mmCIF file of C-alpha atoms in Angstrom:
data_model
loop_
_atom_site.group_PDB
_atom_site.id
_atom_site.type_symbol
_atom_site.label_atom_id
_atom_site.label_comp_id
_atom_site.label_asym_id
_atom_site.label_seq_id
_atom_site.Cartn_x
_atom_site.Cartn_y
_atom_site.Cartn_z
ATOM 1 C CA UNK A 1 110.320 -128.327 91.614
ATOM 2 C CA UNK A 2 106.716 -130.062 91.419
ATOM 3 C CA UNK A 3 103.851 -127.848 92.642
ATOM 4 C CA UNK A 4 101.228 -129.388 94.446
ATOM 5 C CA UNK A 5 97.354 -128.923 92.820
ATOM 6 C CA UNK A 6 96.548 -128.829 96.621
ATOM 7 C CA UNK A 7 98.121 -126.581 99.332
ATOM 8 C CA UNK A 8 98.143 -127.245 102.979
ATOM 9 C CA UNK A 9 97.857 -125.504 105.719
ATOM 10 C CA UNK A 10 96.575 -125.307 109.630
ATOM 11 C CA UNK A 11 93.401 -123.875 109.756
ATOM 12 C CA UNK A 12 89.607 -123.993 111.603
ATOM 13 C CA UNK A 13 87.146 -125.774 110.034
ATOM 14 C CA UNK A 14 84.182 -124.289 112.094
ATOM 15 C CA UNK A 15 83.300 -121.769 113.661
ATOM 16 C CA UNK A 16 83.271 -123.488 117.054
ATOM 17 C CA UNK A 17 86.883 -124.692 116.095
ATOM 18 C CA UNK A 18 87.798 -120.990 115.048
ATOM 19 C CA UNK A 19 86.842 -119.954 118.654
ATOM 20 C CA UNK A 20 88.619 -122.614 120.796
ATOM 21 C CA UNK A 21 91.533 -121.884 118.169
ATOM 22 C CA UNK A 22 91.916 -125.525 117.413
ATOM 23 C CA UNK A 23 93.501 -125.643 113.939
ATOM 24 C CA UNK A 24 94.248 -128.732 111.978
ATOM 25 C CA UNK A 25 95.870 -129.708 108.301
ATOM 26 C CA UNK A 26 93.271 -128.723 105.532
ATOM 27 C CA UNK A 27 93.981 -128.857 102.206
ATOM 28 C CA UNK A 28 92.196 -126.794 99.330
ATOM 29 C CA UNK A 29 92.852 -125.581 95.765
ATOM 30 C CA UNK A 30 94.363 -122.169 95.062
ATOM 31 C CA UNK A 31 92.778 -119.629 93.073
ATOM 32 C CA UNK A 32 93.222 -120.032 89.208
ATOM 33 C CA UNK A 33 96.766 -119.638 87.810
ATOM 34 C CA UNK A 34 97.117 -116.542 86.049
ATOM 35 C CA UNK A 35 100.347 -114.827 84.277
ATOM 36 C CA UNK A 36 100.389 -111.856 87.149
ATOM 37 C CA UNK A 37 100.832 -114.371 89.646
ATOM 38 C CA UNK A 38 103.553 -116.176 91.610
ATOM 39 C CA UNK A 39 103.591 -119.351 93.725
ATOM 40 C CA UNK A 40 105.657 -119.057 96.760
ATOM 41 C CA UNK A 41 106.967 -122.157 99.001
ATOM 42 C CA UNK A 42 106.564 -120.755 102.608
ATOM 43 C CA UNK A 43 109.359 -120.632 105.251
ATOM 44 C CA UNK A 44 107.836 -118.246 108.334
ATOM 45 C CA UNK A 45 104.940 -116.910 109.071
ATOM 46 C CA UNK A 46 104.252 -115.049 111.574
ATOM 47 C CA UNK A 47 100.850 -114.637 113.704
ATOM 48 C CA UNK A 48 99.051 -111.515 114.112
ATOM 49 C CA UNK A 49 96.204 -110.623 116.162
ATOM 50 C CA UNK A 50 94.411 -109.846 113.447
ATOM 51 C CA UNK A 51 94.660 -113.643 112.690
ATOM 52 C CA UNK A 52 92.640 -114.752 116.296
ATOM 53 C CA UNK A 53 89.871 -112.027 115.475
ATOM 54 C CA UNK A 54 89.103 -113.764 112.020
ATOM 55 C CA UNK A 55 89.760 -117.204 113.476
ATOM 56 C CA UNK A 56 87.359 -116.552 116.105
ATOM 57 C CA UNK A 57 85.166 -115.008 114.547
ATOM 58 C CA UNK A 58 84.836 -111.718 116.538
ATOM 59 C CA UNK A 59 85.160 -109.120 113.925
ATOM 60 C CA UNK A 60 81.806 -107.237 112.086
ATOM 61 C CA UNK A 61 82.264 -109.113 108.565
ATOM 62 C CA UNK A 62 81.567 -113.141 109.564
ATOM 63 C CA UNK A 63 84.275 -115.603 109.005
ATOM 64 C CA UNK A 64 84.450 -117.759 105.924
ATOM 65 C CA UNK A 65 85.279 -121.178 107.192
ATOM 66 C CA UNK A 66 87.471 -123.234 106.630
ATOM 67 C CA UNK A 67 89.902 -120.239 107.251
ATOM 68 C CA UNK A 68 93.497 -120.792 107.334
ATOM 69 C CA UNK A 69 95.316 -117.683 108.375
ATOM 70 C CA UNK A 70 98.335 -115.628 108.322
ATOM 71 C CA UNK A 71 99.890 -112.422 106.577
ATOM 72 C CA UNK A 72 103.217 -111.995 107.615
ATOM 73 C CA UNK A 73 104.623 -114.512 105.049
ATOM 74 C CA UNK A 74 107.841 -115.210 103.848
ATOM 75 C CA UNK A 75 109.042 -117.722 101.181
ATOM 76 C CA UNK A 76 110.988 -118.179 97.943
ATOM 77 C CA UNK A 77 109.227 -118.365 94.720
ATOM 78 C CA UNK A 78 108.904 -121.393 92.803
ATOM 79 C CA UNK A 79 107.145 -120.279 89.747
ATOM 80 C CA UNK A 80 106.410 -117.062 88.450
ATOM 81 C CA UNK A 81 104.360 -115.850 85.869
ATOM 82 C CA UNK A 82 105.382 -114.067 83.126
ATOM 83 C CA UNK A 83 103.749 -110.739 84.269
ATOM 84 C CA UNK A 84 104.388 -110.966 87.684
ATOM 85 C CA UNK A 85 107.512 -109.027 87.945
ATOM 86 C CA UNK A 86 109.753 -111.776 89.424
ATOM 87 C CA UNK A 87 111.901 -114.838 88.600
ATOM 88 C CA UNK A 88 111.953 -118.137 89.862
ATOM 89 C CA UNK A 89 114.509 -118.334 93.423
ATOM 90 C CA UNK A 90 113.518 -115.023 94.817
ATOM 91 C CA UNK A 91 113.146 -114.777 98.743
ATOM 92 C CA UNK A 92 110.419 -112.485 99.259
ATOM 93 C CA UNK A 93 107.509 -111.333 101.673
ATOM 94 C CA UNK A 94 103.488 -111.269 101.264
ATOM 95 C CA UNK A 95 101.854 -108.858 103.711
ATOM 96 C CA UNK A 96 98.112 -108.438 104.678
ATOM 97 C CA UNK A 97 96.972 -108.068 100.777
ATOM 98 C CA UNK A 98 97.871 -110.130 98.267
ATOM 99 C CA UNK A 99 95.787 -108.694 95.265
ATOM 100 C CA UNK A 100 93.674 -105.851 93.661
ATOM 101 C CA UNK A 101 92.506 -104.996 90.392
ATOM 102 C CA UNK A 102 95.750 -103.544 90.077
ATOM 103 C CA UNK A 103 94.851 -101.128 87.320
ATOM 104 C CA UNK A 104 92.304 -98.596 88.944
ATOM 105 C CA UNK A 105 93.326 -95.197 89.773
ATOM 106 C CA UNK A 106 93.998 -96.154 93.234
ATOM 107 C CA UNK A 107 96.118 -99.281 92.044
ATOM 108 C CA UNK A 108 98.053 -96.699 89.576
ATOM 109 C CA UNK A 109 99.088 -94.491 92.634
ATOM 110 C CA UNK A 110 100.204 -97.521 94.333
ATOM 111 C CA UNK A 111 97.655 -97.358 97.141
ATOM 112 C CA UNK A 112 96.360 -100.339 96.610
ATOM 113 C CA UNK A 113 95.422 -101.203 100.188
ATOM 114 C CA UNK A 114 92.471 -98.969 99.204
ATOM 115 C CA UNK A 115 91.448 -100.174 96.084
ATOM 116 C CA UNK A 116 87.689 -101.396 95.801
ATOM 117 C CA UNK A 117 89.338 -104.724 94.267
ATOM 118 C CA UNK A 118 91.681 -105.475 96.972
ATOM 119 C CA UNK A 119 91.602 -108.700 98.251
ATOM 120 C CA UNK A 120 93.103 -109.644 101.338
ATOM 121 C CA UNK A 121 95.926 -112.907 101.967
ATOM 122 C CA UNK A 122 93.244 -114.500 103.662
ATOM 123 C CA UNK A 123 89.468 -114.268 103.838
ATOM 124 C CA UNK A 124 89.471 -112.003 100.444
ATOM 125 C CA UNK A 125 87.946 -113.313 97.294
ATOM 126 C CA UNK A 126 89.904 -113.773 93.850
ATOM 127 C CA UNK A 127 88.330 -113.156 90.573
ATOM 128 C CA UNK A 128 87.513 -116.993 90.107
ATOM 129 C CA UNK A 129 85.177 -116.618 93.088
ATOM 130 C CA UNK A 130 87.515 -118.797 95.276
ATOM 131 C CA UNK A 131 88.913 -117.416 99.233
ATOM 132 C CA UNK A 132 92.223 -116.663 99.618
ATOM 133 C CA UNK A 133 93.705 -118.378 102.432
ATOM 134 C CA UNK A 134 96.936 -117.409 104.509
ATOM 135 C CA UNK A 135 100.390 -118.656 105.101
ATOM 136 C CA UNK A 136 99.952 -120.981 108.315
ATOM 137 C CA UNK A 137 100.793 -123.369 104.904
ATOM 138 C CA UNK A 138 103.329 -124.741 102.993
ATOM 139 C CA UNK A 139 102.179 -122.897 99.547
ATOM 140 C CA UNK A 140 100.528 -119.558 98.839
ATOM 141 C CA UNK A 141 99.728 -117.916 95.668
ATOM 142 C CA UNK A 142 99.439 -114.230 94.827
ATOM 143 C CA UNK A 143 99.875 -111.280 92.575
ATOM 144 C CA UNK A 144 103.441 -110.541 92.078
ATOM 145 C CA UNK A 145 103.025 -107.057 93.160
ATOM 146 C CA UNK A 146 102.501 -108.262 96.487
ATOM 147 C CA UNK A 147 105.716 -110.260 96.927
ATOM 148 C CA UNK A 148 108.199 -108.105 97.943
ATOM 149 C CA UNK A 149 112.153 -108.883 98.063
ATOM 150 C CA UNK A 150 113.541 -109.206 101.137
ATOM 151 C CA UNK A 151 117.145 -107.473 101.810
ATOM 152 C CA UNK A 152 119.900 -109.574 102.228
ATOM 153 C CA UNK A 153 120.703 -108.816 105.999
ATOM 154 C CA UNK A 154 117.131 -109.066 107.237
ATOM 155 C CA UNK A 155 116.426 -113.148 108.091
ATOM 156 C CA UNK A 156 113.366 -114.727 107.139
ATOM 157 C CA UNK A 157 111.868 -115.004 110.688
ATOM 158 C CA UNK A 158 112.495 -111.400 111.619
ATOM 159 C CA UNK A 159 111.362 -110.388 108.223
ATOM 160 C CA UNK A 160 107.872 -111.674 108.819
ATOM 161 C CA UNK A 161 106.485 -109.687 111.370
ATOM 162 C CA UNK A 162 107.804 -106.829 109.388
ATOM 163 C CA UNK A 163 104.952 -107.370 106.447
ATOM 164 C CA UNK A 164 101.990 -106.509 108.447
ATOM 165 C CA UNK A 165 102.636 -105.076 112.442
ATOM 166 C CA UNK A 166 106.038 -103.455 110.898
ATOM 167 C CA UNK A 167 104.218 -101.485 107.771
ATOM 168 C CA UNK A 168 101.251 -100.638 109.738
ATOM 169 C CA UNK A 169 103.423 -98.818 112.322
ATOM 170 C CA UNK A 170 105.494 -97.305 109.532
ATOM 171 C CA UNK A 171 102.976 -95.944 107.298
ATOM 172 C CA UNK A 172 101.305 -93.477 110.225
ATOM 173 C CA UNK A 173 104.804 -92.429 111.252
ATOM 174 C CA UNK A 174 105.991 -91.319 107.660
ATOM 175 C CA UNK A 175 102.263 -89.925 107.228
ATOM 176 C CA UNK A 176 102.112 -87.483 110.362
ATOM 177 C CA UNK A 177 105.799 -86.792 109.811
ATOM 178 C CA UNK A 178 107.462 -88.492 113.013
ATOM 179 C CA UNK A 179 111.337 -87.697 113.428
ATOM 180 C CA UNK A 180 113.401 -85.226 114.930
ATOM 181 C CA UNK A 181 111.471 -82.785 117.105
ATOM 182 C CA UNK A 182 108.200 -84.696 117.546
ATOM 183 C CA UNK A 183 107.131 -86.655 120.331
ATOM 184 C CA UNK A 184 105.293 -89.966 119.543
ATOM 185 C CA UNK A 185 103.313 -91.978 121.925
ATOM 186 C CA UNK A 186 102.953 -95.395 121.290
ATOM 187 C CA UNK A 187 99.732 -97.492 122.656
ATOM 188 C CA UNK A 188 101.573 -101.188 122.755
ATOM 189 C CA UNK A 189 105.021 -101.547 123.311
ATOM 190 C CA UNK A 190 107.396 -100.579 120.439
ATOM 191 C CA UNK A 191 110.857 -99.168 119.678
ATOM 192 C CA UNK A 192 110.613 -95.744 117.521
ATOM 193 C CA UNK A 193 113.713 -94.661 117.475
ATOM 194 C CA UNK A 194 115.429 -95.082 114.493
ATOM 195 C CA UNK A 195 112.960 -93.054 112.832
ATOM 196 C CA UNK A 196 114.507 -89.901 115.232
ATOM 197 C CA UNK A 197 111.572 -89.023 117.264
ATOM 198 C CA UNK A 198 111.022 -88.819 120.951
ATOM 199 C CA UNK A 199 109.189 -91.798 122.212
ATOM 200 C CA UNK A 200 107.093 -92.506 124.810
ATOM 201 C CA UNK A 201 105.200 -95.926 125.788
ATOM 202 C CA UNK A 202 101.618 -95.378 126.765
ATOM 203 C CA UNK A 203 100.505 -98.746 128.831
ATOM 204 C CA UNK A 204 97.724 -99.606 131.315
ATOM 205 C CA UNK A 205 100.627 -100.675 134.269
ATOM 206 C CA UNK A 206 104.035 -100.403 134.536
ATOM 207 C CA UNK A 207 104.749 -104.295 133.932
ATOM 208 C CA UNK A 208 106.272 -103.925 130.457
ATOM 209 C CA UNK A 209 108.558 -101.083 131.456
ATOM 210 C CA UNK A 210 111.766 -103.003 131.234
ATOM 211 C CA UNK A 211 110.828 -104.520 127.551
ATOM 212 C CA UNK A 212 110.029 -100.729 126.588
ATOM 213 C CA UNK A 213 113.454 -99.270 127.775
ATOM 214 C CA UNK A 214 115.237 -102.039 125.869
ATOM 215 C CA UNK A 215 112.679 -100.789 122.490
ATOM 216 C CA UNK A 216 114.063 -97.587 123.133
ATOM 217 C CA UNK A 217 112.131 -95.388 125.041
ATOM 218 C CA UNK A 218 113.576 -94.093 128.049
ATOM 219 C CA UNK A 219 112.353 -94.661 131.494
ATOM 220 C CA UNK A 220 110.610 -91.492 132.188
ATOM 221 C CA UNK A 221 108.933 -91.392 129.136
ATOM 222 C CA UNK A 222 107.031 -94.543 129.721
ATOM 223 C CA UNK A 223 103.207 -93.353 130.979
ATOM 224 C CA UNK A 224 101.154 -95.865 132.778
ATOM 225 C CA UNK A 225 97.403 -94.502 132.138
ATOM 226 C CA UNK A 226 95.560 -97.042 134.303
ATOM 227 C CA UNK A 227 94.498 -93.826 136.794
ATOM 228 C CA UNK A 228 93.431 -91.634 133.849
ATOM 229 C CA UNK A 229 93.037 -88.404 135.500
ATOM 230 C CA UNK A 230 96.529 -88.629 137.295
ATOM 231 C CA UNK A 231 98.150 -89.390 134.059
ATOM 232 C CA UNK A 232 96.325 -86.347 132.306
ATOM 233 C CA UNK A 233 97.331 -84.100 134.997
ATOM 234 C CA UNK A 234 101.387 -85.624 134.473
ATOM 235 C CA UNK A 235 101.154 -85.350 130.535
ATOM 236 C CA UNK A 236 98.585 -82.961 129.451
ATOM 237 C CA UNK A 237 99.871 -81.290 126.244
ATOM 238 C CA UNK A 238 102.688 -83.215 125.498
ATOM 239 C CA UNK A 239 102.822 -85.501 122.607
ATOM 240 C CA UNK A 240 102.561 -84.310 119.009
ATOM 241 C CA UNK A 241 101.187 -87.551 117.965
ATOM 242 C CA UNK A 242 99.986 -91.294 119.162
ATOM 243 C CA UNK A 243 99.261 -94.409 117.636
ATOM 244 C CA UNK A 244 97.569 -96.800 119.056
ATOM 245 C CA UNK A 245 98.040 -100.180 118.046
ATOM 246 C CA UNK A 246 95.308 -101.649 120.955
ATOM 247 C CA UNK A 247 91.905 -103.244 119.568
ATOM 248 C CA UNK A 248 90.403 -102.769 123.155
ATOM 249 C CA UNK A 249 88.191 -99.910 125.016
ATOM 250 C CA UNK A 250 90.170 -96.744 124.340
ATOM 251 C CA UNK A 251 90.087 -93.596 126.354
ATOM 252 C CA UNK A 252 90.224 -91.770 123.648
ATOM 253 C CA UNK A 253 88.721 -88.486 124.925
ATOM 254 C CA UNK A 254 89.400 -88.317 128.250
ATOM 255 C CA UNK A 255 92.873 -89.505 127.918
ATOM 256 C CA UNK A 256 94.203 -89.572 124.618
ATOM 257 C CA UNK A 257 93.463 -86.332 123.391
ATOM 258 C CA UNK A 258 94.447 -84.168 126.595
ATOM 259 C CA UNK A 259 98.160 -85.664 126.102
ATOM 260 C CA UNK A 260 97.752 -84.300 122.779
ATOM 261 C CA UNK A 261 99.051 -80.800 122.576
ATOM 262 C CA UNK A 262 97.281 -78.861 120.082
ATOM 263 C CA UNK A 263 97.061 -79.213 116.409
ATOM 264 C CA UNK A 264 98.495 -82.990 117.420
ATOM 265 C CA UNK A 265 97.292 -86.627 115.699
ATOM 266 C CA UNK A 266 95.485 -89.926 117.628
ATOM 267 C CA UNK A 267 96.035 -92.374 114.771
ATOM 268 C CA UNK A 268 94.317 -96.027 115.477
ATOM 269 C CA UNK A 269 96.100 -98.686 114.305
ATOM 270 C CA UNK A 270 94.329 -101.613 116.069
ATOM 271 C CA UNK A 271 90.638 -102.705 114.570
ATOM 272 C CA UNK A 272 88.376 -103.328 117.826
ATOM 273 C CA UNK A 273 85.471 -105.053 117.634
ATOM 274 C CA UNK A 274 83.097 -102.887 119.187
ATOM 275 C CA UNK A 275 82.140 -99.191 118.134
ATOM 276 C CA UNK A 276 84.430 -96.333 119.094
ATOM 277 C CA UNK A 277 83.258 -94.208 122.118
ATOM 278 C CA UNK A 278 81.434 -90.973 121.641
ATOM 279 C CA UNK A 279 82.223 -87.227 122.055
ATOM 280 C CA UNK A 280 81.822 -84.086 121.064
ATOM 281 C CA UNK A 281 83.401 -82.208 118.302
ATOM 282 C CA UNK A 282 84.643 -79.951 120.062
ATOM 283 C CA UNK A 283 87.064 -82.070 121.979
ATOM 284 C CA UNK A 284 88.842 -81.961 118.340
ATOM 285 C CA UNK A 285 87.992 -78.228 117.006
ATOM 286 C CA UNK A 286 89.204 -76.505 119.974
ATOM 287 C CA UNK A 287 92.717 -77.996 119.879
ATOM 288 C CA UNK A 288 92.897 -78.148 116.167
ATOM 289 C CA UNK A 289 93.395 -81.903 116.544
ATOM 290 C CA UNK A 290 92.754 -84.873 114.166
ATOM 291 C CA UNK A 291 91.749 -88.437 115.089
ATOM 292 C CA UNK A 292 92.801 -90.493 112.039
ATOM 293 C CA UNK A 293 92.923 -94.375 110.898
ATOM 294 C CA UNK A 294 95.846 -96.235 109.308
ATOM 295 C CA UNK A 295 95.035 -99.324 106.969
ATOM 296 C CA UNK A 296 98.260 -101.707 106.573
ATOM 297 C CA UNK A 297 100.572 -99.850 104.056
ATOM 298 C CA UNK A 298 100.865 -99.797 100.382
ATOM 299 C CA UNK A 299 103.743 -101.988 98.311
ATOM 300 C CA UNK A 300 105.793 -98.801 98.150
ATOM 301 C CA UNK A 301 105.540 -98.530 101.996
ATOM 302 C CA UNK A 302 106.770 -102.013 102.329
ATOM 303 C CA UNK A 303 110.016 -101.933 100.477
ATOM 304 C CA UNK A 304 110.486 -98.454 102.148
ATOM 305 C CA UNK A 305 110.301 -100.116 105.295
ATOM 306 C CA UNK A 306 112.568 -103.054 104.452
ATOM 307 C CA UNK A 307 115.442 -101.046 103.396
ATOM 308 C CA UNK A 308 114.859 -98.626 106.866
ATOM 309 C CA UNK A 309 115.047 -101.878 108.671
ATOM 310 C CA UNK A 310 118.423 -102.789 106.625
ATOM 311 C CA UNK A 311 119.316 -99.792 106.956
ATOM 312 C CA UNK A 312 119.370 -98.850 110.571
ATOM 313 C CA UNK A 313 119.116 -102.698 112.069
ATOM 314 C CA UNK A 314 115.626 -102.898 113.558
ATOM 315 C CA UNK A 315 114.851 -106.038 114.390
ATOM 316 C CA UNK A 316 111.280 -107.406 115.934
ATOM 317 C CA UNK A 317 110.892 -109.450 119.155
ATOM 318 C CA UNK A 318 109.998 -112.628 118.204
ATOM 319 C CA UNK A 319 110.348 -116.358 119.182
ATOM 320 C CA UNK A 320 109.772 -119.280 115.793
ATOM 321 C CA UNK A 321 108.313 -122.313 116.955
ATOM 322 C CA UNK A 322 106.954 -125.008 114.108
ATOM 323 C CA UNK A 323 104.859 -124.705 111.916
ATOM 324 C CA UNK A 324 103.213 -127.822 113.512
ATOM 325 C CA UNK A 325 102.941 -125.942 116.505
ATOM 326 C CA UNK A 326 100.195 -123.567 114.867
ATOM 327 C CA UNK A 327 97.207 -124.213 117.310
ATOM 328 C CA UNK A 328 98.968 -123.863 120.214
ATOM 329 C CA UNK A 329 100.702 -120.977 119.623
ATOM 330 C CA UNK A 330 97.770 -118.807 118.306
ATOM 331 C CA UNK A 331 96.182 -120.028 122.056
ATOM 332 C CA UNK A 332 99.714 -118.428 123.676
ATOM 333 C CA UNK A 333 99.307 -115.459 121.594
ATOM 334 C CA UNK A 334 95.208 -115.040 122.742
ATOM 335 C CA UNK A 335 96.537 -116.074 126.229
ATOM 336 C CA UNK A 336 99.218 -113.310 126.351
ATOM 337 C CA UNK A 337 102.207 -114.951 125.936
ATOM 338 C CA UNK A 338 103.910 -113.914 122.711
ATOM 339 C CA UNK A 339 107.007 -111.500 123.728
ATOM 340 C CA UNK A 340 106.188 -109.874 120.842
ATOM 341 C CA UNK A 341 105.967 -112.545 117.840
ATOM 342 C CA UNK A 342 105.294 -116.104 117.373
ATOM 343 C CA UNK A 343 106.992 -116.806 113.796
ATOM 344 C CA UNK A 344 106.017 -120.120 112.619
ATOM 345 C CA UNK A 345 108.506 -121.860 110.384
ATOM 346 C CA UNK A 346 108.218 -124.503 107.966
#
């Protein structure tokens, strides 16, 4: 198969298209071809919120335009470097990073989501001083590491979403030790229960109740917070731990931790654009509890997660539409509209 010199993808040339998310074909040059690395032609995508924050700019670190986004890709790989691990043929998946220095301690313990050399699928820079871009695309090139097989009964489209909303729910569960016995809360709708803990849905109304019963968590267990003190009278000192995968104003102290019981875990998923809200320490020392963060997932933690998928048949909400389709479907994802994945396909 011929490579193209140029890859194409939909992306926003400005920032004032980033904002309107109005994304056309751009074309630009990968970073330099090196024997870690593999090329891989893209079948789905799939498009993360993460995605409209950098698009539109609204994040701390400013957006490199032109950006082309996406890190929940999935492809087979048409050439592969000698030390990249892999052979030419193989489906795999590239995730949220898609390099480090990948020989620093933190690269040796295979955390390399925290290595000072990480560089992310899109928006990262390589060591030849050119950006990474994502996999709205037909092409994208990475380390090997990063590409990870895909198991046989997990399709492409439901294996994208997977790479980057999938891990970063996994990691924090297999971190704070959810399964049997626990009780997990879940800020955003999602179905815990093949890793065997009690689940409850933590949402501002009771809209999404029906989608939440058919993720898994029973009806009772679904808490609608909008009216915080009611809820915190319902629920106080019940959960062992929450994630929260929401980017928006949290009630973290007056609601969050009070459903905590003590010596429980508030881990934050989401990245919101503003500043957390204050409080005291106490409203942690005196309940023993621990307000943590949770950064993607390592390699490790995405193969784990593959074969749990495999494994136990979880399968993500999602709807493909064309690749073509890319601007308009990043506007139905910022408009509310994705039930619970756009995948774009090639």
């Amino acid at each position: 198969m011929s490579i193209p010199t140029q890859f194409t993808g939909y992306g926003a040339r400005t920032q004032a298209d980033g904002k309107a998310l109005n994304l056309e074909l751009i074309s630009y040059t990968p970073k330099a071809w090196t024997e870690n690395d593999v090329d891989i032609k893209i079948s789905h995508c799939g498009i993360c919120g993460s995605d409209l924050h950098v698009l539109m700019d609204s994040w701390p670190a400013p957006t490199e335009y032109s950006a082309i986004v996406g890190h929940e890709i999935v492809g087979t790989i048409v050439r592969a470097g000698s030390k990249s691990g892999h052979v030419v043929g193989t489906r795999v998946g590239v995730g949220a990073e898609g390099g480090s220095c990948l020989d620093c301690s933190t690269c040796e313990r295979k955390k390399e989501q925290f290595c000072r050399g990480m560089v992310p699928t899109y928006q990262g820079k390589w060591e030849d001083g050119s950006i990474s871009q994502g996999g709205y695309a037909d092409y994208t090139r990475c380390h090997g590491r990063f590409a990870i097989p895909i198991p046989e009964s997990i399709s492409s489209a439901e294996a994208a979403p997977l790479l980057c909303a999938g891990v970063t729910t996994y990691a924090p569960l297999k971190k704070f030790g959810a399964g049997p016995g626990k009780r997990v809360g879940v800020v955003g709708i999602g179905g815990l229960g093949p890793m065997g803990a009690e689940t409850f849905a933590l949402s501002h109304s009771a809209s999404k109740i029906g989608d939440a019963e058919k993720l898994g968590v029973k009806p009772e267990n679904f808490i609608v917070t909008k009216d915080g003190e009611a809820t915190v009278e319902k629920w106080r000192d019940s959960l062992d731990l929450i994630i929260c995968t929401s980017s928006h104003v949290l009630p973290i102290e007056e609601v969050y931790f009070q459903l905590l019981r003590p010596e429980g875990a508030l881990c934050l998923l989401g990245l919101p654009e503003d500043k957390l809200p204050s409080f005291y320490g106490q409203a942690l020392i005196l309940k023993n509890l621990s307000l943590a963060g949770s950064f993607i997932g390592s390699t490790d933690d995405i193969k784990e997660m593959f074969a749990m998928a495999a494994d136990k048949g979880i399968k993500p909400w999602i709807k493909v539409r064309p690749m073509s389709e890319a601007s308009q479907a990043a506007k139905d994802t910022e408009n509310g509209l994705a039930r619970y994945r756009f995948v774009l396909e090639n």
